[in-house]
PDB file of C-alpha atoms and ligand atoms in Angstrom:
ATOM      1  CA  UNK A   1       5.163  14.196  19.948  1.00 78.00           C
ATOM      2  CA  UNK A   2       2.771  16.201  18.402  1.00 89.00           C
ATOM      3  CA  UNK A   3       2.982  18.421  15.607  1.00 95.00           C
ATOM      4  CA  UNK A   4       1.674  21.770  14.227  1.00 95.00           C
ATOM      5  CA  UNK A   5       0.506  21.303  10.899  1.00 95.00           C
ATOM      6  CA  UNK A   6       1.917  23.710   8.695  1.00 96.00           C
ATOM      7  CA  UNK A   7       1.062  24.289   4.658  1.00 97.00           C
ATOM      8  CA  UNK A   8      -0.131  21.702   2.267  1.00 98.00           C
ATOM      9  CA  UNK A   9       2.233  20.142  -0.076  1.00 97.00           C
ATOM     10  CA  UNK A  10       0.812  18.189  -1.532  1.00 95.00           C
ATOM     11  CA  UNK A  11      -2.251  16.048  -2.235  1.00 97.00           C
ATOM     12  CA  UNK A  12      -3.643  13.065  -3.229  1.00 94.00           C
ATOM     13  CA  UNK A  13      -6.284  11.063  -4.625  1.00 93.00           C
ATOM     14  CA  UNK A  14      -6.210   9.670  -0.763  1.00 96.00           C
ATOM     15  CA  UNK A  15      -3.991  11.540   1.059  1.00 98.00           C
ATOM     16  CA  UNK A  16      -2.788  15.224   2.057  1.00 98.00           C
ATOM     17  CA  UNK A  17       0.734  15.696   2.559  1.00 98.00           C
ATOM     18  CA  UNK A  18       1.229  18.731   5.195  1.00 98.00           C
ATOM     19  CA  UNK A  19       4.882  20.577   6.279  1.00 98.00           C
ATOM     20  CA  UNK A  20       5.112  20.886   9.982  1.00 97.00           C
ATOM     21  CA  UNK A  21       8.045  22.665  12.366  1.00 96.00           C
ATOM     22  CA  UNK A  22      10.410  19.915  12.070  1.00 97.00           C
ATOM     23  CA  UNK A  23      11.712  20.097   7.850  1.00 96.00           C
ATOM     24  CA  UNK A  24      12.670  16.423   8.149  1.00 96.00           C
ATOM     25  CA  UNK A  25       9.489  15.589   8.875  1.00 97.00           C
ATOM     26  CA  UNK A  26       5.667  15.466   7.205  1.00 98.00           C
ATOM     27  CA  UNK A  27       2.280  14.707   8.843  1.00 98.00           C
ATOM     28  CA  UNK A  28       0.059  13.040   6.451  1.00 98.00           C
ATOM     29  CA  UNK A  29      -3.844  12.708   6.564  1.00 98.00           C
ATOM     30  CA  UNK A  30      -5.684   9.942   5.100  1.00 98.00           C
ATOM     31  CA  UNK A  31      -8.857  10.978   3.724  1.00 98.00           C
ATOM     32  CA  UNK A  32     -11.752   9.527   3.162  1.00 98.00           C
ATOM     33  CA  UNK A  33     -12.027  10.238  -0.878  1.00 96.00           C
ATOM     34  CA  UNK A  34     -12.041   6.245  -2.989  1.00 94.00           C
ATOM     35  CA  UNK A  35     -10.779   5.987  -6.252  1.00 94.00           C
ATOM     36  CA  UNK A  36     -10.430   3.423  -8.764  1.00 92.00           C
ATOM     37  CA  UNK A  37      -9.691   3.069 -12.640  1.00 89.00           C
ATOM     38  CA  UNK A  38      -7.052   5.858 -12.488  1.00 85.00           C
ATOM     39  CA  UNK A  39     -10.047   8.360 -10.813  1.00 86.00           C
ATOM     40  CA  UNK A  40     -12.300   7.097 -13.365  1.00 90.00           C
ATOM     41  CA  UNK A  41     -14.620   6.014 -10.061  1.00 95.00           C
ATOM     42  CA  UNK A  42     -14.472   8.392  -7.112  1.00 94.00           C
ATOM     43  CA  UNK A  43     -16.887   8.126  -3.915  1.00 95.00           C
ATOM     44  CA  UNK A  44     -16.548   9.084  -0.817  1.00 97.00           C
ATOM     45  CA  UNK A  45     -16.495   6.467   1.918  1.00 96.00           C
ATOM     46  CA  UNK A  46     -16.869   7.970   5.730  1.00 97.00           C
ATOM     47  CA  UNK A  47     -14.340   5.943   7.996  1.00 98.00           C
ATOM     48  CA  UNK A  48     -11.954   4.726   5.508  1.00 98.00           C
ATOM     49  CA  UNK A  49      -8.960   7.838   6.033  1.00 98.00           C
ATOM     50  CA  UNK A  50      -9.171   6.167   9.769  1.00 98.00           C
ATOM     51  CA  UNK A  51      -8.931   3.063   8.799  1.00 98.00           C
ATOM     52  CA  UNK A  52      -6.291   2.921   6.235  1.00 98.00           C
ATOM     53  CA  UNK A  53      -4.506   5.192   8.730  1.00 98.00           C
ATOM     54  CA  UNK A  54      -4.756   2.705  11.360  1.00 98.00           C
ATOM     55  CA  UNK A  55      -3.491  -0.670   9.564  1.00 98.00           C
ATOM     56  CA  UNK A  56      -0.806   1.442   7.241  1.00 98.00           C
ATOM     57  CA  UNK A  57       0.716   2.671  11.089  1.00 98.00           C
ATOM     58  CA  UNK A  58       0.253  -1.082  12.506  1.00 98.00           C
ATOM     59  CA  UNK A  59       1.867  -2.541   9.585  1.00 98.00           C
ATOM     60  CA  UNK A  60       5.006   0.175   8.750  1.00 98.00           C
ATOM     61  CA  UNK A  61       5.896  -0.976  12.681  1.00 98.00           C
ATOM     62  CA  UNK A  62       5.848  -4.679  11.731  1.00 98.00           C
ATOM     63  CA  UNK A  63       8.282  -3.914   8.906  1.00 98.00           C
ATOM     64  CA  UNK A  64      10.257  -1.546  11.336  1.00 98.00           C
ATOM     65  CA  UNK A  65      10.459  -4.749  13.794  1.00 98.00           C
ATOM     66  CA  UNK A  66      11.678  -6.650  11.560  1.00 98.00           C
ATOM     67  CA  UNK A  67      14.626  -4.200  10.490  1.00 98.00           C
ATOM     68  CA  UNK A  68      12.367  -3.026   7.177  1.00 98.00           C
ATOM     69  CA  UNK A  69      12.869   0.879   7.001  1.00 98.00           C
ATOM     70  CA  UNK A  70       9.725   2.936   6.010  1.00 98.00           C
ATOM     71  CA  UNK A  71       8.960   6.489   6.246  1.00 98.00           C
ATOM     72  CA  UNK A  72       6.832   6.017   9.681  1.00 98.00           C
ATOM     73  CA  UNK A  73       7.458   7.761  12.784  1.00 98.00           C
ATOM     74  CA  UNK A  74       4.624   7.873  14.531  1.00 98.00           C
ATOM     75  CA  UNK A  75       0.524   8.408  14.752  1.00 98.00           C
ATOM     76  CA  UNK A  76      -0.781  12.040  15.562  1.00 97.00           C
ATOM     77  CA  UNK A  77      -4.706  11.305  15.593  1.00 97.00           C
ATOM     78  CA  UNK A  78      -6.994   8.462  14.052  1.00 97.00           C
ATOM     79  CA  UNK A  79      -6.782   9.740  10.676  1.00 98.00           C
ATOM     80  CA  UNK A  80      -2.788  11.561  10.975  1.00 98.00           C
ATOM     81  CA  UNK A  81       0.603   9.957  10.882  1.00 98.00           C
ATOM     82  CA  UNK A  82       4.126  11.793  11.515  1.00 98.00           C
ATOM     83  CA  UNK A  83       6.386  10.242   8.622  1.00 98.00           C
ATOM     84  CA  UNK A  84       9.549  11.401   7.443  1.00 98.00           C
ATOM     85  CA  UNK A  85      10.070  13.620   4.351  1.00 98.00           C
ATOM     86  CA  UNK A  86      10.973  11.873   1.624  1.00 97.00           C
ATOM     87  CA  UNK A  87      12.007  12.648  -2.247  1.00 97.00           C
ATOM     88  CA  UNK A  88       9.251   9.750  -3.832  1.00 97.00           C
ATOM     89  CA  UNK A  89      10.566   7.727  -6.441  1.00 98.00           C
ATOM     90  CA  UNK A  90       7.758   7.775  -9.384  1.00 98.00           C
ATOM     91  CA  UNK A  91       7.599   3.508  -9.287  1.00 98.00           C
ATOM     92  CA  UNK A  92       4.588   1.345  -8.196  1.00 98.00           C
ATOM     93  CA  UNK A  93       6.636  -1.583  -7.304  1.00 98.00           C
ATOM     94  CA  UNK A  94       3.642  -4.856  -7.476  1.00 98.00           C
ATOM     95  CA  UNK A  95       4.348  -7.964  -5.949  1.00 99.00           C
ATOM     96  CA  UNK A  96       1.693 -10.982  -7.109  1.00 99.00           C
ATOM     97  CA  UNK A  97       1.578 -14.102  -5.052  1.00 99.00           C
ATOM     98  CA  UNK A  98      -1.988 -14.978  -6.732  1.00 98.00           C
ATOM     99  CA  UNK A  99      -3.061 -14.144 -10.391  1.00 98.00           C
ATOM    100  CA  UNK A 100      -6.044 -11.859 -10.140  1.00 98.00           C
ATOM    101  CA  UNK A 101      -6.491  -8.091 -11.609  1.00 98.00           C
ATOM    102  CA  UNK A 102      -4.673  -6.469 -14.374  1.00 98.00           C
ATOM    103  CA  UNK A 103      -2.207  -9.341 -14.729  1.00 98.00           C
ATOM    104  CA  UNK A 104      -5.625 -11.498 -15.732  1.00 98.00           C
ATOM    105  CA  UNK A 105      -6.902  -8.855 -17.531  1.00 97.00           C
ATOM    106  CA  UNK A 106      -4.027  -8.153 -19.869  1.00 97.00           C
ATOM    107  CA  UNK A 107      -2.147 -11.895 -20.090  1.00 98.00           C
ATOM    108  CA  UNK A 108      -3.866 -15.391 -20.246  1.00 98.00           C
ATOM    109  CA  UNK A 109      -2.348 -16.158 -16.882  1.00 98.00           C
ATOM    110  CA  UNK A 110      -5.695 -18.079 -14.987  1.00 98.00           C
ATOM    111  CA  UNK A 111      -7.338 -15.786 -12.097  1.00 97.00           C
ATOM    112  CA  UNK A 112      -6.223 -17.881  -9.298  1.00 97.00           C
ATOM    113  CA  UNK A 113      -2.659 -19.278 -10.363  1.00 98.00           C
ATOM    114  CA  UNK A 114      -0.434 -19.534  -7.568  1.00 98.00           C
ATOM    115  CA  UNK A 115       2.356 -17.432  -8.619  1.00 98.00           C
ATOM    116  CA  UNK A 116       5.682 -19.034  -6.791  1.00 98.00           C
ATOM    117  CA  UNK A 117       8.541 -17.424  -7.001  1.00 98.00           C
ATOM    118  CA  UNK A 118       5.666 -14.288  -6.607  1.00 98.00           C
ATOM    119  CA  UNK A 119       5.432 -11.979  -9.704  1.00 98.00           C
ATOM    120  CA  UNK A 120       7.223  -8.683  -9.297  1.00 98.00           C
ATOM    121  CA  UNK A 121       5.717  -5.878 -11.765  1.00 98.00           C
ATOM    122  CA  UNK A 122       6.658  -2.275 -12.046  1.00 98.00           C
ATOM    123  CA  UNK A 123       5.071   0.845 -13.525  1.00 98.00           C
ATOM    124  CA  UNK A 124       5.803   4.349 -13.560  1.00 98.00           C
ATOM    125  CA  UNK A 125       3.543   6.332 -11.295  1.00 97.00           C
ATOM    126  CA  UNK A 126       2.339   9.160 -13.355  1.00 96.00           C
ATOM    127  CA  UNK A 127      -1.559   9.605 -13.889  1.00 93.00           C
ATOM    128  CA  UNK A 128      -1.389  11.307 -16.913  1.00 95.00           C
ATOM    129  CA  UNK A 129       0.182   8.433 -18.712  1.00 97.00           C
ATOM    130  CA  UNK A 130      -2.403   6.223 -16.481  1.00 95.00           C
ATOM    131  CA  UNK A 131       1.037   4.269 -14.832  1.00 96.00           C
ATOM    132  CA  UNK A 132       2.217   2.604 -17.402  1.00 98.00           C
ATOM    133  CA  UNK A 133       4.256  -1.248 -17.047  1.00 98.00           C
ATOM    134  CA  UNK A 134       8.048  -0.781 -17.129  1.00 98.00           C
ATOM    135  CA  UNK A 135      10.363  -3.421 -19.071  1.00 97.00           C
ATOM    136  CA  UNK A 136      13.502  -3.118 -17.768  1.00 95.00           C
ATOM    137  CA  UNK A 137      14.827  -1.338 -20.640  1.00 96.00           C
ATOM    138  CA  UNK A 138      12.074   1.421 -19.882  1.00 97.00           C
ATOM    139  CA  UNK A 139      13.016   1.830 -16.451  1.00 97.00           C
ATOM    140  CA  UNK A 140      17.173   2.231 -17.601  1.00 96.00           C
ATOM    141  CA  UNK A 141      15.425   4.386 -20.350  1.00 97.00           C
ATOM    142  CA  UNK A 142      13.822   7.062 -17.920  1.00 97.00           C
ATOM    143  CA  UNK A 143      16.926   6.901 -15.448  1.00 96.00           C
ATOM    144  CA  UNK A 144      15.124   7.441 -12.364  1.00 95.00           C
ATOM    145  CA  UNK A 145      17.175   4.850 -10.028  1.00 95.00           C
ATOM    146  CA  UNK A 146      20.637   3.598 -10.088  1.00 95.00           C
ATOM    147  CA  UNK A 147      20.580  -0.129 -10.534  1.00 95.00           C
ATOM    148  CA  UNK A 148      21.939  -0.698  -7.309  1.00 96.00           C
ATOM    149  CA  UNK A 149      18.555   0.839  -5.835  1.00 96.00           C
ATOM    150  CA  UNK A 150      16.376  -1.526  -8.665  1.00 97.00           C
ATOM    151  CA  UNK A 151      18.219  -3.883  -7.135  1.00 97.00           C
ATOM    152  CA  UNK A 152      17.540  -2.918  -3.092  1.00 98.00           C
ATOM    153  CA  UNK A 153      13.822  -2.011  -3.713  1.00 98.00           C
ATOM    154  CA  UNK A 154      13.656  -6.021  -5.132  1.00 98.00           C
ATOM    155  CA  UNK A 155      15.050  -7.132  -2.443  1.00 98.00           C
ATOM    156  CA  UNK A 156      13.161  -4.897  -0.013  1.00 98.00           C
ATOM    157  CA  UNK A 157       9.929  -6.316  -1.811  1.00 98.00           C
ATOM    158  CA  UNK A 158      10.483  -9.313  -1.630  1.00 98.00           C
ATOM    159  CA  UNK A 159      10.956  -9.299   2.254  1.00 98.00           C
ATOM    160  CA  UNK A 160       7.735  -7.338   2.822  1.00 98.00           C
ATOM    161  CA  UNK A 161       6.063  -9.701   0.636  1.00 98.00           C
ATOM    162  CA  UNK A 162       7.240 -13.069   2.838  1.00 98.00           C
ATOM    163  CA  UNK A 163       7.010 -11.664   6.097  1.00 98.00           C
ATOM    164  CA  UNK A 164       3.268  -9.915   5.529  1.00 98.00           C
ATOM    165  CA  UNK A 165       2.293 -13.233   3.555  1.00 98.00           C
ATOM    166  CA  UNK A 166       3.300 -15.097   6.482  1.00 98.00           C
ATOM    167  CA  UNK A 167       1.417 -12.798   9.278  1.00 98.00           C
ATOM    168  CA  UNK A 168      -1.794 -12.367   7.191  1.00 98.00           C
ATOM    169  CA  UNK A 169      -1.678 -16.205   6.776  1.00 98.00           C
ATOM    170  CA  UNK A 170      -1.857 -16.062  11.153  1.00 98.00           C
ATOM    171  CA  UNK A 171      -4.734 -14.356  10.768  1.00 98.00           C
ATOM    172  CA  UNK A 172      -6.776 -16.407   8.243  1.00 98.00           C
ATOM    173  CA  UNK A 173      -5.939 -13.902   5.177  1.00 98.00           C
ATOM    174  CA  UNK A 174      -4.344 -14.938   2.026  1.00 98.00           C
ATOM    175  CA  UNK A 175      -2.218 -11.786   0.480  1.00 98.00           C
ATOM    176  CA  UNK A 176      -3.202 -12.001  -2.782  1.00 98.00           C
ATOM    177  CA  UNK A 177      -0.630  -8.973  -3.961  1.00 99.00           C
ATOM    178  CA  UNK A 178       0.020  -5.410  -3.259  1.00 99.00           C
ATOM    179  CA  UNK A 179       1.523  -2.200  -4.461  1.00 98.00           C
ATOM    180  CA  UNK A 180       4.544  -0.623  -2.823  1.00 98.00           C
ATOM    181  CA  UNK A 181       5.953   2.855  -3.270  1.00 98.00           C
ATOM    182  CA  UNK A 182       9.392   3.789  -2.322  1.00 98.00           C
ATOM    183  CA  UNK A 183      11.626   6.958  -1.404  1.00 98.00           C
ATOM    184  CA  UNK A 184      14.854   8.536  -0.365  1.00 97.00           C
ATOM    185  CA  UNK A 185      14.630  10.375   2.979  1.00 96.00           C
ATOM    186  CA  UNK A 186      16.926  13.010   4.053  1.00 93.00           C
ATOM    187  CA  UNK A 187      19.905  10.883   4.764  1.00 94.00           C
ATOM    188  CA  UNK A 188      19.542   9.322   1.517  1.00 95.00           C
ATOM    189  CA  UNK A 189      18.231   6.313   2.519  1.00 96.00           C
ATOM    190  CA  UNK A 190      15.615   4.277   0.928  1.00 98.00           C
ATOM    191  CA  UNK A 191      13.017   3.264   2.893  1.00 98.00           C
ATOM    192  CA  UNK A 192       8.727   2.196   2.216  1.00 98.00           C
ATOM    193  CA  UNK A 193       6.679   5.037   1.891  1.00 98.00           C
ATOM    194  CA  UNK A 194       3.135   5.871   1.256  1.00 98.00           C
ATOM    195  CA  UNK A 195       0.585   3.141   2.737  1.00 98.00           C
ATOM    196  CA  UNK A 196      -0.115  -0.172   3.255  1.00 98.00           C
ATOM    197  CA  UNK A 197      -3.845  -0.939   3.549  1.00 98.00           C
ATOM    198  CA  UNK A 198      -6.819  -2.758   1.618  1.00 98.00           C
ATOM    199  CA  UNK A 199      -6.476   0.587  -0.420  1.00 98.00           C
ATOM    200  CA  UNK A 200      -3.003  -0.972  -2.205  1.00 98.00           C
ATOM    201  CA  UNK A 201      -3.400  -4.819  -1.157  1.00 98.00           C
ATOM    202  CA  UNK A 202      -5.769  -7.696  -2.346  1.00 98.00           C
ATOM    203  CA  UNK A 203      -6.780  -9.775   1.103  1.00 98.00           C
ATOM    204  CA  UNK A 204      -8.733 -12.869   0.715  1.00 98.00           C
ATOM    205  CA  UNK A 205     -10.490 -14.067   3.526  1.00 98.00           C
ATOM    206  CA  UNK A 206      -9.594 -17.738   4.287  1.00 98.00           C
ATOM    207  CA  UNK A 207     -12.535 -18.560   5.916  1.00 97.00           C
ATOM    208  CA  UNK A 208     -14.956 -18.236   3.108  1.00 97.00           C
ATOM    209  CA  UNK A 209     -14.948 -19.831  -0.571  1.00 94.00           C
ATOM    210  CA  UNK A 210     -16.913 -17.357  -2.084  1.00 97.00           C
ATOM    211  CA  UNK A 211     -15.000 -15.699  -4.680  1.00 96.00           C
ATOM    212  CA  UNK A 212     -16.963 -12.268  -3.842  1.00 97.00           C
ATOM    213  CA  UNK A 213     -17.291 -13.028  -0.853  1.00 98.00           C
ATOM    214  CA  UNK A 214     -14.109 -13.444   0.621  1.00 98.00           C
ATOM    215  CA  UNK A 215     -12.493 -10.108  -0.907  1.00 98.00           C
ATOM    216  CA  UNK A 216     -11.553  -7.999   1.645  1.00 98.00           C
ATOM    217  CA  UNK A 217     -10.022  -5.122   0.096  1.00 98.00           C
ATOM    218  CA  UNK A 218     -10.774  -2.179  -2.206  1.00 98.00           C
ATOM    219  CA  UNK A 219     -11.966  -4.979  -4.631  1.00 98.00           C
ATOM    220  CA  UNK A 220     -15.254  -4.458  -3.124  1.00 98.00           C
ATOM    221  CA  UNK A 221     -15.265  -0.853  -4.323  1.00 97.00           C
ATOM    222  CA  UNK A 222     -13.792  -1.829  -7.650  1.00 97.00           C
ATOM    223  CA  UNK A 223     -16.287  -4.377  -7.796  1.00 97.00           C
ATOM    224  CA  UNK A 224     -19.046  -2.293  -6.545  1.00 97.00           C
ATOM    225  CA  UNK A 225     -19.485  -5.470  -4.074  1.00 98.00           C
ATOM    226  CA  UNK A 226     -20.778  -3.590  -1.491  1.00 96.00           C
ATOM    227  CA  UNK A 227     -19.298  -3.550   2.379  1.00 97.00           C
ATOM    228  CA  UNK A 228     -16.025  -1.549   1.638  1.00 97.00           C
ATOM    229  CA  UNK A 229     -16.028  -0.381   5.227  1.00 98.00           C
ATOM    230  CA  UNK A 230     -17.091  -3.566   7.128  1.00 98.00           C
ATOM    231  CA  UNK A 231     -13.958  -5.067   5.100  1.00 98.00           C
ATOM    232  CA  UNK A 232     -11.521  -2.586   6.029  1.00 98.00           C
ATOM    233  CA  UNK A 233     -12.839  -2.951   9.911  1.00 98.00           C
ATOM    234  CA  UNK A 234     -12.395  -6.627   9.448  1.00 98.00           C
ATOM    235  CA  UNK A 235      -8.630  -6.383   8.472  1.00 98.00           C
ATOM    236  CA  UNK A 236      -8.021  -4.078  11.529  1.00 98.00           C
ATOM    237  CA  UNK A 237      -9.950  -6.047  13.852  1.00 98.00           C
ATOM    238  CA  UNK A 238      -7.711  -9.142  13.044  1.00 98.00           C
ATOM    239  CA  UNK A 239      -5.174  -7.007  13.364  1.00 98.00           C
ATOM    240  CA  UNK A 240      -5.738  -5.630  16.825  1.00 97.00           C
ATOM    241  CA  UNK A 241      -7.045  -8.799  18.086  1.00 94.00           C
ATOM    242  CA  UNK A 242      -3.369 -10.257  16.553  1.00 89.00           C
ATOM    243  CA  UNK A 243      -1.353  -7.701  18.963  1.00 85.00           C
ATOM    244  CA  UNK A 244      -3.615  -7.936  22.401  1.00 83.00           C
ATOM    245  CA  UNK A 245      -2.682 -11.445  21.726  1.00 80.00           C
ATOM    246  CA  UNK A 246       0.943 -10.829  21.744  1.00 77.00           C
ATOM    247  CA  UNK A 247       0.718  -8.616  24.342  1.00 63.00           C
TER     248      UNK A 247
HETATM  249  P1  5GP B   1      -3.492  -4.539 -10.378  1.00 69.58           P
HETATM  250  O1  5GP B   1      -2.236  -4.393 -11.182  1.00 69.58           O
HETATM  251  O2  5GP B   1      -4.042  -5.922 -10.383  1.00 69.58           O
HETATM  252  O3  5GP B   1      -4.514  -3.494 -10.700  1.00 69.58           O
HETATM  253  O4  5GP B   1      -3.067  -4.231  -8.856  1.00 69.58           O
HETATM  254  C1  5GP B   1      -2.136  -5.046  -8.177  1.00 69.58           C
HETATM  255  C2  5GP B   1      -2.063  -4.606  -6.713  1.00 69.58           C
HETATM  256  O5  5GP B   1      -1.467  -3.319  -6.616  1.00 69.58           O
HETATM  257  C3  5GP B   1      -3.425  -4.477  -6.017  1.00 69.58           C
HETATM  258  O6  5GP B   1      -3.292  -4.873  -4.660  1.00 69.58           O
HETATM  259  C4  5GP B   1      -3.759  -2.998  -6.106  1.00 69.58           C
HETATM  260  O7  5GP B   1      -4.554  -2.583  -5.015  1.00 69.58           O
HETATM  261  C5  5GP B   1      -2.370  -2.368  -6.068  1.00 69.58           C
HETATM  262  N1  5GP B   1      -2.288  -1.194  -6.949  1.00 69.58           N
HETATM  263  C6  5GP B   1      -1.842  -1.139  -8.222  1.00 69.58           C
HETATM  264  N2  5GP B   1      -1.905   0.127  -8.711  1.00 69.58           N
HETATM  265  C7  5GP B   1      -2.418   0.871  -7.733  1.00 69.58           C
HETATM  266  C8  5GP B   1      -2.731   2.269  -7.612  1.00 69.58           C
HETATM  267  O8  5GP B   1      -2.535   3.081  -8.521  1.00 69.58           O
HETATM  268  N3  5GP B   1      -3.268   2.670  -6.415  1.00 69.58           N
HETATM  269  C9  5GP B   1      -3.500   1.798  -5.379  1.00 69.58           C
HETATM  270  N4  5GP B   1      -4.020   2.256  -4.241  1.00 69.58           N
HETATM  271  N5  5GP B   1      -3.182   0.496  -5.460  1.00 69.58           N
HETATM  272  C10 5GP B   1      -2.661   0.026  -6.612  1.00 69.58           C
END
């Protein structure tokens, strides 16, 4: 199915959300625009929207195997998907299997500590206020989920987290932690939205020891490491390679 894209809606620091004939539905473009430190850094990195577009599709239908609902229909082009329209809940819902990043920057957790059962953080997605952590009195505080749904998007989490965990570990990666964003499509059901993709997950590579090395994730960016696209290719080669095998 291919759509006609309509008006912007919205956009991103790495997406543009367009409307197209169908109001349930959205096509979304992954652009090619890094940024890190709350747009503090900005480049521009030629391949990435294709990328990122690429693994985020391969991944949503893993979850949707696996009975995990997410706002993906289908892909339009290399660098457009078709995903349903969705009311986004302002939460970046972080799951931590190993200590690295702001949770090493801002406790004396060790960079490294295997964190089991894994660490599940939240913060409210607003740029202005440069996300902030939620306690769980915040989160009551602002109102902006029943606790029913707190208690769903947990639970959703949690299953991404051991089934991804378990197929990056198939393909020599170690998940070091990722972001998740949810929303409510037009049914009212929650499902994943936004992307999953070295943009919003740490991958270590487990066939190297080198702690700079083996990063294989927007890390490198971060880092200024170097080899931000090679990375990304990497993680969709293993990928691909992981489903002509199955095949
Ligand atoms: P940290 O809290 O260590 O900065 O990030 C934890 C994980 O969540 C990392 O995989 C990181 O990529 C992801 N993450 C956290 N906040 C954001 C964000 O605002 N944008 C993106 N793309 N990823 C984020």
């Amino acid at each position: 199915m291919n759509y006609i894209q309509g008006s912007l809606i919205y956009e991103g620091k790495a997406k543009r959300v367009f409307a197209c004939e169908n109001p349930d539905r959205v096509l979304i473009e992954f652009k090619n625009d890094a940024t890190a430190f709350n747009a503090k850094k900005r480049s521009e990195i030629k391949g990435k929207g294709r990328l990122n577009c690429k693994i985020s599709a391969s991944l949503f239908e893993l979850l949707e195997l696996n009975g995990i609902p997410t706002h993906f229909v289908e892909l339009q082009s290399e660098t457009f998907m078709i995903a349903d329209k969705i009311n986004v809940i302002p939460l970046e819902v972080v799951i931590r299997n190993i200590a690295t990043g702001s949770l090493c920057r801002e406790t004396p957790v060790n960079q490294g500590t295997i964190l089991n059962p894994p660490l599940l953080d939240l913060y409210y997605k607003d740029d202005e206020l440069g996300d902030p952590i939620l306690t769980e009195g915040r989160l009551k505080l602002l109102d902006l989920i029943s606790s029913s749904q707190m208690e769903e998007i947990e639970k959703i989490t949690r299953s991404v987290n051991k089934l991804l965990k378990e197929y990056f570990d198939g393909l020599d990666l170690l998940l070091v932690d990722f972001k998740l964003e949810f929303g409510l499509n037009s049914l009212g059901k929650l499902v994943i939205a936004d992307e999953i993709s070295p943009d919003n997950c740490r991958f270590w590579d487990k066939k190297t020891s080198d702690p700079k090395g083996r990063i294989l994730d927007k890390d490198r960016f971060r880092q200024d490491l170097g080899g931000v696209i090679d990375a990304y290719e990497e993680i969709l080669k293993r990928i691909e390679k992981d489903s002509s095998n199955a095949t």
